[in-house]
Amino acid sequence: MKWLTVLSVSFVIFFFISAGCTSQSSSGEEKIIAGVINDVKDKKSGSVVEDDSIRKNRDTSHVSPGEEKESSSTFSDNDRYLHYIKIISPSVLEKLKNEINADEYPVHNDNGDLIGIVSPGKLYIRGDLLDLQKQKGKAGKIFSKTDVAEHLVDIIFGNDNAKLLLFKSNKDYQFWLDAFYTVDDKKFLLELASHLNALSDTTQFEDEELALGFLKTNYADIPYNFYNIKIIPQKMLDEFKDNRKSDERLIKDSEGKLIGIVGNDHLYMLDSLSSEDRQYYMLYGILFSMGLHGTSYSEKDSFFYQVGGIRNTELSDLDKEAIKLLYGGRLKNGMDIEEVKKTLGLKV
């Protein structure tokens, strides 16, 4: 009789979603939900099974808030059907995102919002999709061209760079991990590659596969521009520091301890960093290598605002608009601050 229970739950969920969409007359919400299902199908080449096809040996009726995360079973290709949908809060979804297994994938909407996590047997979806759709439908803060251009100039030019240095656009970049990396590191970099692709009209990043370990490639025809990330012990990091090149910058934590070195096409990081710190400094280093060496002293929600010990871990909307401008094709390698301002229509 287990399938009857699941049938009842599925009907209640369907009724809830249908009622919400009808009462709010939100066609955009229907598109979001349809997009989640399509994303699931694309990733797993599966489908949502009918109620009478639910496996008898699946028991998902006893999940408490503290047990939202379940270990994923191994499925054969014929078993990859979505049969369990759970609506959860955004905060729980964010927590699950940090604990996803190798067979689970985060699902984002077109704005980059995390709206679900899918695995071969489950779909977790945030319960405020209607509210999220309303928020996106409202006019938020509007940035003028001058706002974006001035912010970009602030976050490009630091004390160590007089000229702009951009990533190449002749080939896609691929992140290359060849030291003590983790599963979380790999997932973070693939997600980051996807987000950066949405912000750039010139440079693109391989977002389906990383280069791992020893780099095996035909050097007569190198398929990518590689960005090398080494996560290494303190002793090795100190050795790199003693032999660093002129284009490399030391990365130190709030206490002044050396935790990394970043260059034009590489990033070396201390292996003892926490997962949160590791992801923060990965983003920091990659953005630095992309030409963003500066600091914002006015935009408190910016990733580049580092005043008074404040550390924002995500790009703000203004940051994203600035990166779009930086990699939109108008700015060129080697420009100094006056050339950049002139190109962007700012007073020199």
Short mmCIF file of C-alpha atoms in Angstrom, two decimals:
data_model
loop_
_atom_site.label_atom_id
_atom_site.label_comp_id
_atom_site.label_asym_id
_atom_site.label_seq_id
_atom_site.Cartn_x
_atom_site.Cartn_y
_atom_site.Cartn_z
CA MET A 1 0.00 0.00 0.00
CA LYS A 2 3.06 2.25 0.03
CA TRP A 3 2.31 3.51 -3.47
CA LEU A 4 -1.08 4.78 -2.26
CA THR A 5 0.66 6.94 0.30
CA VAL A 6 3.01 8.39 -2.31
CA LEU A 7 0.05 8.90 -4.65
CA SER A 8 -1.73 10.91 -1.96
CA VAL A 9 1.35 13.03 -1.25
CA SER A 10 1.92 13.64 -4.98
CA PHE A 11 -1.73 14.72 -5.41
CA VAL A 12 -1.45 17.17 -2.50
CA ILE A 13 1.77 18.65 -3.91
CA PHE A 14 0.22 18.92 -7.38
CA PHE A 15 -2.89 20.56 -5.94
CA PHE A 16 -0.79 23.01 -3.93
CA ILE A 17 1.30 24.06 -6.92
CA SER A 18 -1.73 24.26 -9.22
CA ALA A 19 -3.72 26.31 -6.71
CA GLY A 20 -0.80 28.67 -6.18
CA CYS A 21 -0.33 29.23 -9.90
CA THR A 22 -4.08 29.73 -10.46
CA SER A 23 -4.64 32.12 -7.60
CA GLN A 24 -1.64 34.22 -8.54
CA SER A 25 -2.16 33.96 -12.31
CA SER A 26 1.59 33.54 -12.60
CA SER A 27 2.52 32.07 -15.95
CA GLY A 28 6.15 32.77 -15.09
CA GLU A 29 5.91 30.40 -12.12
CA GLU A 30 4.58 27.63 -14.34
CA LYS A 31 7.56 28.18 -16.60
CA ILE A 32 9.93 27.91 -13.64
CA ILE A 33 8.45 24.60 -12.51
CA ALA A 34 8.43 23.31 -16.07
CA GLY A 35 12.02 24.44 -16.40
CA VAL A 36 13.02 22.46 -13.32
CA ILE A 37 11.42 19.32 -14.72
CA ASN A 38 13.05 19.88 -18.11
CA ASP A 39 16.38 20.41 -16.40
CA VAL A 40 15.92 17.12 -14.59
CA LYS A 41 15.14 15.36 -17.86
CA ASP A 42 18.15 16.90 -19.58
CA LYS A 43 20.55 15.92 -16.83
CA LYS A 44 19.30 12.41 -16.25
CA SER A 45 17.52 11.53 -19.49
CA GLY A 46 14.66 10.29 -17.33
CA SER A 47 11.05 11.25 -16.77
CA VAL A 48 8.59 11.77 -13.98
CA VAL A 49 6.97 8.40 -13.44
CA GLU A 50 3.25 7.82 -13.09
CA ASP A 51 2.04 7.02 -9.59
CA ASP A 52 1.57 3.31 -10.23
CA SER A 53 5.22 3.04 -11.38
CA ILE A 54 6.76 4.05 -8.08
CA ARG A 55 9.19 1.47 -6.81
CA LYS A 56 7.86 -0.54 -3.88
CA ASN A 57 11.23 -0.64 -2.21
CA ARG A 58 11.55 3.17 -1.92
CA ASP A 59 10.60 4.51 1.52
CA THR A 60 10.70 8.29 1.69
CA SER A 61 7.83 8.92 4.06
CA HIS A 62 9.92 9.34 7.20
CA VAL A 63 12.09 12.42 6.64
CA SER A 64 12.58 14.86 9.50
CA PRO A 65 13.99 18.39 9.13
CA GLY A 66 17.32 17.20 10.48
CA GLU A 67 17.40 14.36 8.02
CA GLU A 68 16.65 16.27 4.78
CA LYS A 69 19.85 14.83 3.33
CA GLU A 70 19.60 11.21 2.36
CA SER A 71 22.26 8.95 0.96
CA SER A 72 21.64 8.25 -2.71
CA SER A 73 21.22 4.66 -3.84
CA THR A 74 22.87 3.32 -6.96
CA PHE A 75 20.49 3.08 -9.90
CA SER A 76 20.79 1.35 -13.21
CA ASP A 77 20.04 3.37 -16.36
CA ASN A 78 16.54 1.90 -16.45
CA ASP A 79 15.90 2.95 -12.85
CA ARG A 80 16.64 6.67 -13.25
CA TYR A 81 13.13 7.92 -12.63
CA LEU A 82 12.13 10.88 -10.53
CA HIS A 83 9.65 9.55 -7.99
CA TYR A 84 10.06 11.73 -4.90
CA ILE A 85 9.50 15.49 -4.77
CA LYS A 86 10.02 17.39 -1.54
CA ILE A 87 9.26 21.09 -1.12
CA ILE A 88 11.68 22.71 1.35
CA SER A 89 12.72 26.15 2.53
CA PRO A 90 15.48 28.12 0.76
CA SER A 91 17.71 27.88 3.84
CA VAL A 92 17.46 24.09 3.95
CA LEU A 93 18.09 23.96 0.20
CA GLU A 94 21.27 26.01 0.62
CA LYS A 95 22.40 23.63 3.36
CA LEU A 96 21.77 20.62 1.14
CA LYS A 97 23.71 22.28 -1.66
CA ASN A 98 26.84 22.19 0.51
CA GLU A 99 26.35 18.47 1.12
CA ILE A 100 25.34 17.13 -2.28
CA ASN A 101 26.70 13.80 -3.44
CA ALA A 102 28.32 12.93 -6.75
CA ASP A 103 25.00 11.91 -8.33
CA GLU A 104 23.15 15.08 -7.29
CA TYR A 105 23.00 18.33 -9.22
CA PRO A 106 21.93 21.88 -8.25
CA VAL A 107 19.25 23.47 -10.43
CA HIS A 108 19.29 27.22 -11.07
CA ASN A 109 16.89 29.51 -12.87
CA ASP A 110 17.96 32.03 -15.52
CA ASN A 111 18.84 34.55 -12.81
CA GLY A 112 21.24 32.17 -11.11
CA ASP A 113 18.99 31.48 -8.10
CA LEU A 114 19.23 28.00 -6.62
CA ILE A 115 15.73 26.55 -6.97
CA GLY A 116 16.26 22.81 -6.54
CA ILE A 117 18.55 19.80 -6.23
CA VAL A 118 17.98 16.72 -8.38
CA SER A 119 19.25 13.17 -8.08
CA PRO A 120 18.24 9.93 -9.82
CA GLY A 121 15.46 9.34 -7.29
CA LYS A 122 14.57 12.71 -5.76
CA LEU A 123 13.87 16.35 -6.47
CA TYR A 124 14.18 18.90 -3.68
CA ILE A 125 12.57 22.19 -4.68
CA ARG A 126 12.29 25.45 -2.77
CA GLY A 127 8.82 26.26 -1.51
CA ASP A 128 8.83 29.99 -2.26
CA LEU A 129 8.91 29.86 -6.06
CA LEU A 130 5.82 32.05 -6.30
CA ASP A 131 7.39 34.71 -4.07
CA LEU A 132 10.66 34.42 -5.97
CA GLN A 133 8.82 34.97 -9.25
CA LYS A 134 7.10 38.04 -7.80
CA GLN A 135 10.41 39.47 -6.65
CA LYS A 136 11.95 39.03 -10.10
CA GLY A 137 8.90 40.64 -11.64
CA LYS A 138 9.30 43.78 -9.56
CA ALA A 139 11.63 46.54 -10.60
CA GLY A 140 14.65 46.29 -8.33
CA LYS A 141 17.53 48.72 -8.13
CA ILE A 142 18.31 50.06 -11.57
CA PHE A 143 21.96 50.78 -12.33
CA SER A 144 22.80 53.46 -14.84
CA LYS A 145 25.62 53.01 -17.32
CA THR A 146 27.65 55.44 -15.25
CA ASP A 147 27.02 53.45 -12.04
CA VAL A 148 28.31 50.28 -13.68
CA ALA A 149 31.27 51.97 -15.39
CA GLU A 150 32.45 53.74 -12.24
CA HIS A 151 32.17 50.55 -10.19
CA LEU A 152 34.12 48.66 -12.83
CA VAL A 153 36.96 51.17 -12.76
CA ASP A 154 37.07 50.86 -8.96
CA ILE A 155 37.35 47.07 -9.01
CA ILE A 156 39.78 46.87 -11.94
CA PHE A 157 42.63 49.09 -10.87
CA GLY A 158 44.51 48.37 -7.65
CA ASN A 159 47.92 49.38 -6.38
CA ASP A 160 49.62 46.61 -8.34
CA ASN A 161 48.25 47.15 -11.85
CA ALA A 162 48.45 50.21 -14.06
CA LYS A 163 47.08 48.45 -17.12
CA LEU A 164 44.16 46.14 -17.78
CA LEU A 165 44.90 42.44 -18.20
CA LEU A 166 42.05 40.28 -19.47
CA PHE A 167 41.67 36.55 -20.02
CA LYS A 168 42.14 35.44 -23.61
CA SER A 169 39.16 34.77 -25.85
CA ASN A 170 40.78 32.66 -28.59
CA LYS A 171 39.87 29.41 -26.79
CA ASP A 172 37.71 28.37 -23.87
CA TYR A 173 39.37 28.23 -20.47
CA GLN A 174 39.38 25.03 -18.47
CA PHE A 175 40.07 24.85 -14.74
CA TRP A 176 42.91 22.43 -14.02
CA LEU A 177 43.30 20.88 -10.56
CA ASP A 178 46.47 18.88 -10.02
CA ALA A 179 47.04 18.70 -6.27
CA PHE A 180 44.97 18.07 -3.12
CA TYR A 181 41.52 18.86 -4.47
CA THR A 182 38.19 17.54 -3.22
CA VAL A 183 34.81 16.65 -4.68
CA ASP A 184 33.47 19.95 -3.34
CA ASP A 185 36.25 21.83 -5.12
CA LYS A 186 35.29 20.24 -8.42
CA LYS A 187 31.60 20.98 -8.01
CA PHE A 188 32.26 24.57 -7.02
CA LEU A 189 34.48 25.23 -10.04
CA LEU A 190 32.01 23.75 -12.52
CA GLU A 191 29.22 25.87 -11.05
CA LEU A 192 31.47 28.93 -11.15
CA ALA A 193 32.36 28.25 -14.79
CA SER A 194 28.67 28.22 -15.66
CA HIS A 195 28.03 31.51 -13.83
CA LEU A 196 31.02 33.20 -15.47
CA ASN A 197 29.85 32.08 -18.90
CA ALA A 198 26.57 33.90 -18.31
CA LEU A 199 28.51 37.11 -17.58
CA SER A 200 30.97 37.02 -20.48
CA ASP A 201 30.44 37.60 -24.19
CA THR A 202 34.10 36.95 -25.01
CA THR A 203 35.94 34.52 -22.71
CA GLN A 204 34.13 31.25 -22.01
CA PHE A 205 34.82 28.42 -19.57
CA GLU A 206 34.44 24.67 -19.95
CA ASP A 207 31.57 23.94 -17.54
CA GLU A 208 31.11 20.20 -17.93
CA GLU A 209 34.57 18.82 -17.24
CA LEU A 210 37.73 19.80 -15.36
CA ALA A 211 41.31 18.92 -16.15
CA LEU A 212 42.55 16.76 -13.26
CA GLY A 213 45.96 15.50 -12.21
CA PHE A 214 48.71 15.28 -14.79
CA LEU A 215 47.80 17.34 -17.84
CA LYS A 216 47.45 14.97 -20.79
CA THR A 217 47.15 16.86 -24.02
CA ASN A 218 48.68 17.09 -27.44
CA TYR A 219 50.82 20.17 -27.09
CA ALA A 220 50.81 20.64 -30.85
CA ASP A 221 47.11 21.41 -30.59
CA ILE A 222 46.19 22.49 -27.06
CA PRO A 223 42.39 22.51 -26.81
CA TYR A 224 42.04 25.00 -23.95
CA ASN A 225 43.62 27.90 -22.16
CA PHE A 226 44.21 26.27 -18.78
CA TYR A 227 43.79 27.94 -15.40
CA ASN A 228 45.81 25.91 -12.92
CA ILE A 229 44.75 25.60 -9.28
CA LYS A 230 47.08 23.90 -6.81
CA ILE A 231 45.92 23.23 -3.25
CA ILE A 232 49.14 22.53 -1.40
CA PRO A 233 50.79 22.24 2.06
CA GLN A 234 52.35 25.24 3.81
CA LYS A 235 55.91 24.13 3.04
CA MET A 236 55.27 23.98 -0.69
CA LEU A 237 53.44 27.32 -0.60
CA ASP A 238 56.46 28.91 1.10
CA GLU A 239 58.71 27.52 -1.63
CA PHE A 240 56.51 29.06 -4.32
CA LYS A 241 56.63 32.35 -2.39
CA ASP A 242 60.44 32.38 -2.36
CA ASN A 243 60.51 31.81 -6.13
CA ARG A 244 57.51 33.88 -7.12
CA LYS A 245 57.37 35.87 -10.35
CA SER A 246 56.70 39.56 -10.81
CA ASP A 247 53.10 38.96 -11.95
CA GLU A 248 52.22 36.97 -8.81
CA ARG A 249 50.49 38.42 -5.78
CA LEU A 250 50.55 37.05 -2.24
CA ILE A 251 47.17 36.32 -0.63
CA LYS A 252 46.98 36.74 3.14
CA ASP A 253 44.17 36.22 5.60
CA SER A 254 42.85 38.80 8.07
CA GLU A 255 45.71 37.97 10.48
CA GLY A 256 48.40 38.46 7.85
CA LYS A 257 49.15 34.77 7.34
CA LEU A 258 50.12 33.64 3.85
CA ILE A 259 47.38 31.41 2.46
CA GLY A 260 47.85 31.68 -1.29
CA ILE A 261 49.58 33.06 -4.37
CA VAL A 262 47.77 34.19 -7.50
CA GLY A 263 49.11 34.88 -10.99
CA ASN A 264 47.72 35.59 -14.44
CA ASP A 265 46.77 31.97 -15.13
CA HIS A 266 47.17 30.12 -11.84
CA LEU A 267 46.23 30.06 -8.18
CA TYR A 268 48.05 28.30 -5.33
CA MET A 269 46.16 27.82 -2.07
CA LEU A 270 46.89 26.42 1.38
CA ASP A 271 45.37 22.97 1.87
CA SER A 272 44.35 23.58 5.51
CA LEU A 273 41.71 26.21 4.64
CA SER A 274 38.12 25.43 5.54
CA SER A 275 35.72 24.57 2.73
CA GLU A 276 34.11 28.02 3.02
CA ASP A 277 37.46 29.83 2.92
CA ARG A 278 38.68 27.66 0.08
CA GLN A 279 35.70 28.57 -2.11
CA TYR A 280 35.96 32.25 -1.21
CA TYR A 281 39.62 32.45 -2.16
CA MET A 282 39.08 30.42 -5.31
CA LEU A 283 36.57 33.03 -6.44
CA TYR A 284 38.85 35.85 -5.27
CA GLY A 285 41.87 34.43 -7.12
CA ILE A 286 40.04 33.69 -10.37
CA LEU A 287 38.49 37.17 -10.46
CA PHE A 288 41.91 38.66 -9.75
CA SER A 289 43.40 36.75 -12.68
CA MET A 290 40.53 37.95 -14.86
CA GLY A 291 41.69 41.53 -14.29
CA LEU A 292 39.77 42.57 -11.17
CA HIS A 293 42.47 43.85 -8.81
CA GLY A 294 40.67 46.73 -7.14
CA THR A 295 38.41 47.45 -4.18
CA SER A 296 35.04 49.12 -3.76
CA TYR A 297 34.74 51.53 -0.83
CA SER A 298 31.11 52.48 -1.41
CA GLU A 299 29.15 49.36 -2.45
CA LYS A 300 28.73 47.46 0.81
CA ASP A 301 27.16 44.38 -0.79
CA SER A 302 29.92 44.05 -3.39
CA PHE A 303 32.29 41.09 -3.34
CA PHE A 304 35.07 43.67 -3.67
CA TYR A 305 34.04 45.64 -0.58
CA GLN A 306 36.61 44.70 2.04
CA VAL A 307 36.38 47.52 4.54
CA GLY A 308 36.42 46.94 8.30
CA GLY A 309 36.82 43.18 7.99
CA ILE A 310 33.62 42.74 5.97
CA ARG A 311 33.78 39.81 3.57
CA ASN A 312 30.98 39.19 1.10
CA THR A 313 31.14 35.72 -0.39
CA GLU A 314 29.04 36.30 -3.51
CA LEU A 315 29.01 38.75 -6.39
CA SER A 316 26.46 41.54 -6.05
CA ASP A 317 24.16 42.53 -8.90
CA LEU A 318 26.38 45.53 -9.58
CA ASP A 319 29.46 43.28 -9.62
CA LYS A 320 27.80 41.08 -12.23
CA GLU A 321 26.90 44.06 -14.42
CA ALA A 322 30.49 45.30 -14.16
CA ILE A 323 31.91 41.93 -15.21
CA LYS A 324 29.50 41.86 -18.16
CA LEU A 325 30.89 45.23 -19.20
CA LEU A 326 34.48 44.11 -18.66
CA TYR A 327 34.03 41.02 -20.84
CA GLY A 328 31.56 42.53 -23.28
CA GLY A 329 34.17 43.20 -25.96
CA ARG A 330 34.64 46.98 -25.60
CA LEU A 331 37.70 46.92 -23.34
CA LYS A 332 41.05 45.61 -24.54
CA ASN A 333 44.20 44.26 -22.96
CA GLY A 334 46.80 46.85 -22.01
CA MET A 335 44.42 49.79 -21.51
CA ASP A 336 45.34 52.17 -18.70
CA ILE A 337 42.80 53.86 -16.46
CA GLU A 338 42.42 56.92 -18.70
CA GLU A 339 41.79 54.76 -21.77
CA VAL A 340 39.24 52.68 -19.89
CA LYS A 341 37.40 55.76 -18.63
CA LYS A 342 37.38 57.30 -22.10
CA THR A 343 36.03 54.10 -23.64
CA LEU A 344 33.28 53.91 -21.00
CA GLY A 345 32.32 57.57 -21.38
CA LEU A 346 33.58 58.66 -17.98
CA LYS A 347 35.35 61.91 -17.20
CA VAL A 348 39.11 61.56 -17.44
#
